Each structure stands twice: as C-alpha cells, then as structure tokens.
PDB file of C-alpha atoms in Angstrom:
ATOM      1  CA  MET A   1      17.682 103.357 190.613  1.00  0.00           C
ATOM      2  CA  GLU A   2      16.948 104.447 187.095  1.00  0.00           C
ATOM      3  CA  LEU A   3      18.629 102.559 184.271  1.00  0.00           C
ATOM      4  CA  VAL A   4      19.530 103.995 180.880  1.00  0.00           C
ATOM      5  CA  TYR A   5      20.862 101.503 178.363  1.00  0.00           C
ATOM      6  CA  GLY A   6      22.746 102.504 175.231  1.00  0.00           C
ATOM      7  CA  ASP A   7      22.723 100.061 172.344  1.00  0.00           C
ATOM      8  CA  ALA A   8      26.102  99.937 170.657  1.00  0.00           C
ATOM      9  CA  ASN A   9      27.571  99.206 167.249  1.00  0.00           C
ATOM     10  CA  SER A  10      28.687  95.815 168.562  1.00  0.00           C
ATOM     11  CA  ALA A  11      27.442  93.133 170.933  1.00  0.00           C
ATOM     12  CA  PHE A  12      28.554  95.294 173.864  1.00  0.00           C
ATOM     13  CA  ALA A  13      26.616  98.214 175.331  1.00  0.00           C
ATOM     14  CA  VAL A  14      26.978 101.085 177.788  1.00  0.00           C
ATOM     15  CA  ALA A  15      24.609 101.869 180.655  1.00  0.00           C
ATOM     16  CA  TRP A  16      24.001 104.437 183.384  1.00  0.00           C
ATOM     17  CA  LEU A  17      22.461 103.687 186.780  1.00  0.00           C
ATOM     18  CA  SER A  18      21.294 106.700 188.748  1.00  0.00           C
ATOM     19  CA  ALA A  19      19.722 107.225 192.141  1.00  0.00           C
ATOM     20  CA  LEU A  20      18.863 110.756 190.957  1.00  0.00           C
ATOM     21  CA  PRO A  21      16.116 111.430 188.416  1.00  0.00           C
ATOM     22  CA  ILE A  22      17.405 111.360 184.870  1.00  0.00           C
ATOM     23  CA  ARG A  23      16.035 114.364 182.984  1.00  0.00           C
ATOM     24  CA  ALA A  24      17.177 113.499 179.474  1.00  0.00           C
ATOM     25  CA  THR A  25      19.132 110.829 177.606  1.00  0.00           C
ATOM     26  CA  THR A  26      20.754 110.565 174.203  1.00  0.00           C
ATOM     27  CA  ASN A  27      22.498 107.521 172.803  1.00  0.00           C
ATOM     28  CA  HIS A  28      25.141 108.827 170.380  1.00  0.00           C
ATOM     29  CA  ARG A  29      25.700 105.710 168.292  1.00  0.00           C
ATOM     30  CA  LEU A  30      28.477 107.263 166.231  1.00  0.00           C
ATOM     31  CA  PRO A  31      29.691 105.251 163.205  1.00  0.00           C
ATOM     32  CA  MET A  32      33.325 105.551 164.336  1.00  0.00           C
ATOM     33  CA  LEU A  33      32.636 104.016 167.746  1.00  0.00           C
ATOM     34  CA  GLU A  34      32.861 100.286 168.182  1.00  0.00           C
ATOM     35  CA  LYS A  35      30.430 100.692 171.062  1.00  0.00           C
ATOM     36  CA  THR A  36      28.546 103.945 171.823  1.00  0.00           C
ATOM     37  CA  LEU A  37      28.543 107.257 173.705  1.00  0.00           C
ATOM     38  CA  LEU A  38      25.649 107.438 176.169  1.00  0.00           C
ATOM     39  CA  GLU A  39      24.622 110.870 177.487  1.00  0.00           C
ATOM     40  CA  VAL A  40      22.396 111.597 180.479  1.00  0.00           C
ATOM     41  CA  GLU A  41      21.394 114.829 182.158  1.00  0.00           C
ATOM     42  CA  LEU A  42      20.971 114.890 185.934  1.00  0.00           C
ATOM     43  CA  GLY A  43      19.995 118.166 187.533  1.00  0.00           C
ATOM     44  CA  GLY A  44      21.646 120.284 184.871  1.00  0.00           C
ATOM     45  CA  VAL A  45      24.830 118.174 184.773  1.00  0.00           C
ATOM     46  CA  ARG A  46      25.734 116.414 181.522  1.00  0.00           C
ATOM     47  CA  LEU A  47      27.325 112.993 181.888  1.00  0.00           C
ATOM     48  CA  PHE A  48      28.758 110.852 179.103  1.00  0.00           C
ATOM     49  CA  ALA A  49      29.781 107.199 179.326  1.00  0.00           C
ATOM     50  CA  THR A  50      31.685 105.223 176.727  1.00  0.00           C
ATOM     51  CA  HIS A  51      33.837 102.156 176.287  1.00  0.00           C
ATOM     52  CA  LEU A  52      36.572 102.551 173.716  1.00  0.00           C
ATOM     53  CA  ARG A  53      37.636  99.608 171.582  1.00  0.00           C
ATOM     54  CA  ALA A  54      39.892  96.985 173.116  1.00  0.00           C
ATOM     55  CA  GLY A  55      43.190  95.633 171.826  1.00  0.00           C
ATOM     56  CA  ARG A  56      46.821  96.204 172.652  1.00  0.00           C
ATOM     57  CA  THR A  57      48.310  96.911 169.228  1.00  0.00           C
ATOM     58  CA  GLU A  58      49.338 100.239 167.736  1.00  0.00           C
ATOM     59  CA  ARG A  59      46.521  99.902 165.160  1.00  0.00           C
ATOM     60  CA  ASP A  60      43.971  99.496 167.994  1.00  0.00           C
ATOM     61  CA  ALA A  61      45.403 102.592 169.661  1.00  0.00           C
ATOM     62  CA  ASP A  62      45.060 104.616 166.439  1.00  0.00           C
ATOM     63  CA  LEU A  63      41.417 103.559 166.101  1.00  0.00           C
ATOM     64  CA  ARG A  64      40.858 104.479 169.765  1.00  0.00           C
ATOM     65  CA  THR A  65      42.269 107.948 169.102  1.00  0.00           C
ATOM     66  CA  GLN A  66      39.836 108.299 166.200  1.00  0.00           C
ATOM     67  CA  GLU A  67      37.007 107.294 168.544  1.00  0.00           C
ATOM     68  CA  VAL A  68      38.097 110.049 170.949  1.00  0.00           C
ATOM     69  CA  GLU A  69      38.100 112.576 168.105  1.00  0.00           C
ATOM     70  CA  ALA A  70      34.511 111.580 167.218  1.00  0.00           C
ATOM     71  CA  ILE A  71      33.498 111.918 170.879  1.00  0.00           C
ATOM     72  CA  LEU A  72      35.105 115.357 171.155  1.00  0.00           C
ATOM     73  CA  GLU A  73      33.330 116.482 167.996  1.00  0.00           C
ATOM     74  CA  THR A  74      30.007 115.328 169.465  1.00  0.00           C
ATOM     75  CA  ILE A  75      30.564 116.895 172.898  1.00  0.00           C
ATOM     76  CA  GLY A  76      32.063 120.118 171.572  1.00  0.00           C
ATOM     77  CA  ASP A  77      33.046 122.573 174.313  1.00  0.00           C
ATOM     78  CA  LEU A  78      30.329 121.336 176.671  1.00  0.00           C
ATOM     79  CA  GLU A  79      31.048 121.346 180.396  1.00  0.00           C
ATOM     80  CA  CYS A  80      30.540 117.704 181.291  1.00  0.00           C
ATOM     81  CA  LEU A  81      31.775 114.511 182.866  1.00  0.00           C
ATOM     82  CA  LEU A  82      33.109 111.705 180.647  1.00  0.00           C
ATOM     83  CA  VAL A  83      33.566 108.272 182.201  1.00  0.00           C
ATOM     84  CA  GLY A  84      34.406 104.804 181.050  1.00  0.00           C
ATOM     85  CA  ASP A  85      36.839 102.105 180.112  1.00  0.00           C
ATOM     86  CA  LEU A  86      39.037 104.026 177.699  1.00  0.00           C
ATOM     87  CA  ASN A  87      41.543 101.213 177.108  1.00  0.00           C
ATOM     88  CA  ALA A  88      44.333 103.782 177.307  1.00  0.00           C
ATOM     89  CA  VAL A  89      46.516 105.253 180.045  1.00  0.00           C
ATOM     90  CA  ASN A  90      47.263 108.776 181.187  1.00  0.00           C
ATOM     91  CA  PRO A  91      50.448 109.974 179.425  1.00  0.00           C
ATOM     92  CA  GLY A  92      52.163 110.463 182.805  1.00  0.00           C
ATOM     93  CA  ASP A  93      51.159 107.118 184.317  1.00  0.00           C
ATOM     94  CA  GLU A  94      53.378 104.105 184.628  1.00  0.00           C
ATOM     95  CA  VAL A  95      52.166 100.650 183.687  1.00  0.00           C
ATOM     96  CA  GLY A  96      53.103  97.358 185.229  1.00  0.00           C
ATOM     97  CA  VAL A  97      53.693  93.951 183.736  1.00  0.00           C
ATOM     98  CA  PRO A  98      50.523  92.341 182.411  1.00  0.00           C
ATOM     99  CA  PRO A  99      49.928  88.616 182.665  1.00  0.00           C
ATOM    100  CA  PRO A 100      51.182  86.689 179.609  1.00  0.00           C
ATOM    101  CA  ARG A 101      47.686  86.157 178.173  1.00  0.00           C
ATOM    102  CA  GLU A 102      47.325  89.932 177.645  1.00  0.00           C
ATOM    103  CA  ARG A 103      49.819  89.833 174.735  1.00  0.00           C
ATOM    104  CA  LEU A 104      50.736  93.487 175.203  1.00  0.00           C
ATOM    105  CA  GLU A 105      52.290  95.021 172.095  1.00  0.00           C
ATOM    106  CA  PHE A 106      51.479  98.679 172.649  1.00  0.00           C
ATOM    107  CA  VAL A 107      50.161 100.913 175.445  1.00  0.00           C
ATOM    108  CA  ALA A 108      47.857 103.640 174.143  1.00  0.00           C
ATOM    109  CA  ARG A 109      48.415 107.094 175.640  1.00  0.00           C
ATOM    110  CA  GLU A 110      47.289 109.439 172.874  1.00  0.00           C
ATOM    111  CA  PRO A 111      43.520 109.025 173.460  1.00  0.00           C
ATOM    112  CA  ILE A 112      43.851 110.350 177.025  1.00  0.00           C
ATOM    113  CA  GLU A 113      46.306 113.030 175.920  1.00  0.00           C
ATOM    114  CA  ARG A 114      43.742 114.290 173.372  1.00  0.00           C
ATOM    115  CA  LEU A 115      41.065 114.485 176.083  1.00  0.00           C
ATOM    116  CA  LEU A 116      43.405 116.350 178.441  1.00  0.00           C
ATOM    117  CA  ASP A 117      44.334 118.747 175.611  1.00  0.00           C
ATOM    118  CA  ALA A 118      40.590 119.354 175.095  1.00  0.00           C
ATOM    119  CA  GLY A 119      40.318 120.658 178.658  1.00  0.00           C
ATOM    120  CA  PHE A 120      39.294 117.511 180.518  1.00  0.00           C
ATOM    121  CA  VAL A 121      40.803 116.864 183.943  1.00  0.00           C
ATOM    122  CA  ASP A 122      41.732 113.347 185.046  1.00  0.00           C
ATOM    123  CA  CYS A 123      39.859 113.382 188.356  1.00  0.00           C
ATOM    124  CA  TYR A 124      41.629 110.375 189.850  1.00  0.00           C
ATOM    125  CA  ARG A 125      45.064 111.800 189.071  1.00  0.00           C
ATOM    126  CA  ARG A 126      44.065 115.215 190.456  1.00  0.00           C
ATOM    127  CA  HIS A 127      43.080 113.666 193.796  1.00  0.00           C
ATOM    128  CA  HIS A 128      45.839 111.020 193.847  1.00  0.00           C
ATOM    129  CA  PRO A 129      48.897 112.428 192.054  1.00  0.00           C
ATOM    130  CA  ASP A 130      51.275 109.752 193.361  1.00  0.00           C
ATOM    131  CA  VAL A 131      49.065 106.639 193.571  1.00  0.00           C
ATOM    132  CA  ARG A 132      48.999 104.117 190.729  1.00  0.00           C
ATOM    133  CA  GLY A 133      45.264 103.489 190.920  1.00  0.00           C
ATOM    134  CA  TRP A 134      45.489 100.546 188.545  1.00  0.00           C
ATOM    135  CA  THR A 135      42.049  99.271 187.579  1.00  0.00           C
ATOM    136  CA  TYR A 136      42.856  96.424 185.208  1.00  0.00           C
ATOM    137  CA  LEU A 137      43.002  93.417 185.788  1.00  0.00           C
ATOM    138  CA  THR A 138      41.282  92.866 189.127  1.00  0.00           C
ATOM    139  CA  TRP A 139      43.357  89.779 189.927  1.00  0.00           C
ATOM    140  CA  GLN A 140      46.654  91.273 188.698  1.00  0.00           C
ATOM    141  CA  PRO A 141      46.351  95.050 188.268  1.00  0.00           C
ATOM    142  CA  TRP A 142      48.888  96.499 185.860  1.00  0.00           C
ATOM    143  CA  ALA A 143      47.300  99.634 184.309  1.00  0.00           C
ATOM    144  CA  ARG A 144      44.691 102.336 184.920  1.00  0.00           C
ATOM    145  CA  LEU A 145      42.305 102.113 181.961  1.00  0.00           C
ATOM    146  CA  ASP A 146      39.131 103.406 183.642  1.00  0.00           C
ATOM    147  CA  PHE A 147      38.552 107.126 183.985  1.00  0.00           C
ATOM    148  CA  VAL A 148      36.394 109.893 185.364  1.00  0.00           C
ATOM    149  CA  LEU A 149      37.221 113.009 183.347  1.00  0.00           C
ATOM    150  CA  ALA A 150      35.617 116.400 183.996  1.00  0.00           C
ATOM    151  CA  ARG A 151      35.679 119.662 182.116  1.00  0.00           C
ATOM    152  CA  GLY A 152      34.883 123.200 183.179  1.00  0.00           C
ATOM    153  CA  ASP A 153      33.435 123.961 186.592  1.00  0.00           C
ATOM    154  CA  LEU A 154      32.570 120.278 187.037  1.00  0.00           C
ATOM    155  CA  ALA A 155      36.267 119.499 187.475  1.00  0.00           C
ATOM    156  CA  ARG A 156      36.343 121.745 190.549  1.00  0.00           C
ATOM    157  CA  ARG A 157      33.149 120.155 191.870  1.00  0.00           C
ATOM    158  CA  VAL A 158      34.674 116.650 191.994  1.00  0.00           C
ATOM    159  CA  THR A 159      35.531 116.287 195.687  1.00  0.00           C
ATOM    160  CA  SER A 160      36.879 112.737 195.514  1.00  0.00           C
ATOM    161  CA  CYS A 161      37.695 110.070 192.969  1.00  0.00           C
ATOM    162  CA  ASP A 162      38.718 106.609 194.080  1.00  0.00           C
ATOM    163  CA  VAL A 163      39.271 103.072 192.833  1.00  0.00           C
ATOM    164  CA  VAL A 164      37.000 100.591 194.639  1.00  0.00           C
ATOM    165  CA  THR A 165      38.882  97.484 195.745  1.00  0.00           C
ATOM    166  CA  GLY A 166      36.523  95.563 198.017  1.00  0.00           C
ATOM    167  CA  GLU A 167      35.674  91.894 197.620  1.00  0.00           C
ATOM    168  CA  ASP A 168      32.464  92.638 195.684  1.00  0.00           C
ATOM    169  CA  ALA A 169      34.414  94.814 193.235  1.00  0.00           C
ATOM    170  CA  LEU A 170      36.900  92.007 192.647  1.00  0.00           C
ATOM    171  CA  ARG A 171      34.072  89.637 191.670  1.00  0.00           C
ATOM    172  CA  ALA A 172      32.017  92.064 189.585  1.00  0.00           C
ATOM    173  CA  SER A 173      34.282  92.539 186.573  1.00  0.00           C
ATOM    174  CA  ASP A 174      37.791  92.217 185.232  1.00  0.00           C
ATOM    175  CA  HIS A 175      38.130  95.982 185.922  1.00  0.00           C
ATOM    176  CA  LEU A 176      38.018  97.676 189.303  1.00  0.00           C
ATOM    177  CA  PRO A 177      35.336 100.376 189.458  1.00  0.00           C
ATOM    178  CA  VAL A 178      36.112 104.061 189.843  1.00  0.00           C
ATOM    179  CA  VAL A 179      33.782 106.249 191.900  1.00  0.00           C
ATOM    180  CA  ALA A 180      33.682 110.047 192.040  1.00  0.00           C
ATOM    181  CA  LYS A 181      31.734 112.437 194.258  1.00  0.00           C
ATOM    182  CA  LEU A 182      30.597 115.867 193.103  1.00  0.00           C
ATOM    183  CA  THR A 183      29.262 118.764 195.125  1.00  0.00           C
TER     184      THR A 183
END
C-alpha cells in the first residue's frame, strides 16, 4: 500500500493508505485546524481526510464548526469524499450515555449540519437510516463521530458504508473504523 502522511498543527497527524496508485497529494495545514486536511487524488477521485479537534464543551464545538468552515472554503464546490473523526454527530442521530470519564457537557451537531448544508451526503446514514452505527468508544459505544461524506456524483457511487466491529477493530483504536465502497 502507498502511505501519505499529513503533518498537523499539533502532535497528531492524518494519513491515507491506498492500494491504488496515488496520483497527487496536498497537505492543507490550515491555521484554523488543530490538525490538518490531507488531500489525495486516486484515479480522478479527490479524497480528503481530517480529524477535527476533540473536547465535549460548547466552546470546543464552536471551534470545530470554525474548522469545518475553513475546510469548506478550501474544498469549495469540489466533488469529493471527506472522511475522518469529526468529533460531532449527525443532527438526526441519537447519542447514548458515555462512560463517566468522558465528562460530556455538550454534543456538537452543527459541524455535520454545515457539511450536509454544503451538499455532502452522510454515506453511513444513507445506507443505514435506522441503525445507530456508533463508532466511539470501542468498549462502550455511545456516539457516531466518524464519517464518510460524499458530494456530487461520488455520493451515488458509494455502494456501501459500514462500521467495522471485528476483534481486530476493537483493539486498533478507541474508535471503530468506517469503511465505504465506491463503484
């Protein structure tokens, strides 16, 4: 697989792994982002990965919305896929009860709402309208924070989008991975 690594504005980074040849890459290290926005092109398809700032306060959510605005300004009207840990939930999704150590004060919904308003489709929700699909935490899932969002014709080309729940996925991270297939 090819690896593309995107240095971030913090100790954390974003990366792409691809079995297909990567034709071009751009690391958009935007000042507003705590981390980065990593772009790759595979066979004429533009893919963006990001990881929005963490935190469960209203202030964190406001900063996350500002990060989304910076991402939308960078992407423009481009037909693309945007994936990542967005630390926010779909406005129509329910959330469960987090473990006490999560200290939940506020659940961010506006960042996802802004992306949906910009024409992105929540691929998991499109394929699973009535399934929670919670991705965080692996040992006590309570919210879906990880997304595959598509815009334009790419949204119609996503044939499946699923949360991976096998034993390896449970050990790999504190988030369950999301996988999508495109034609």
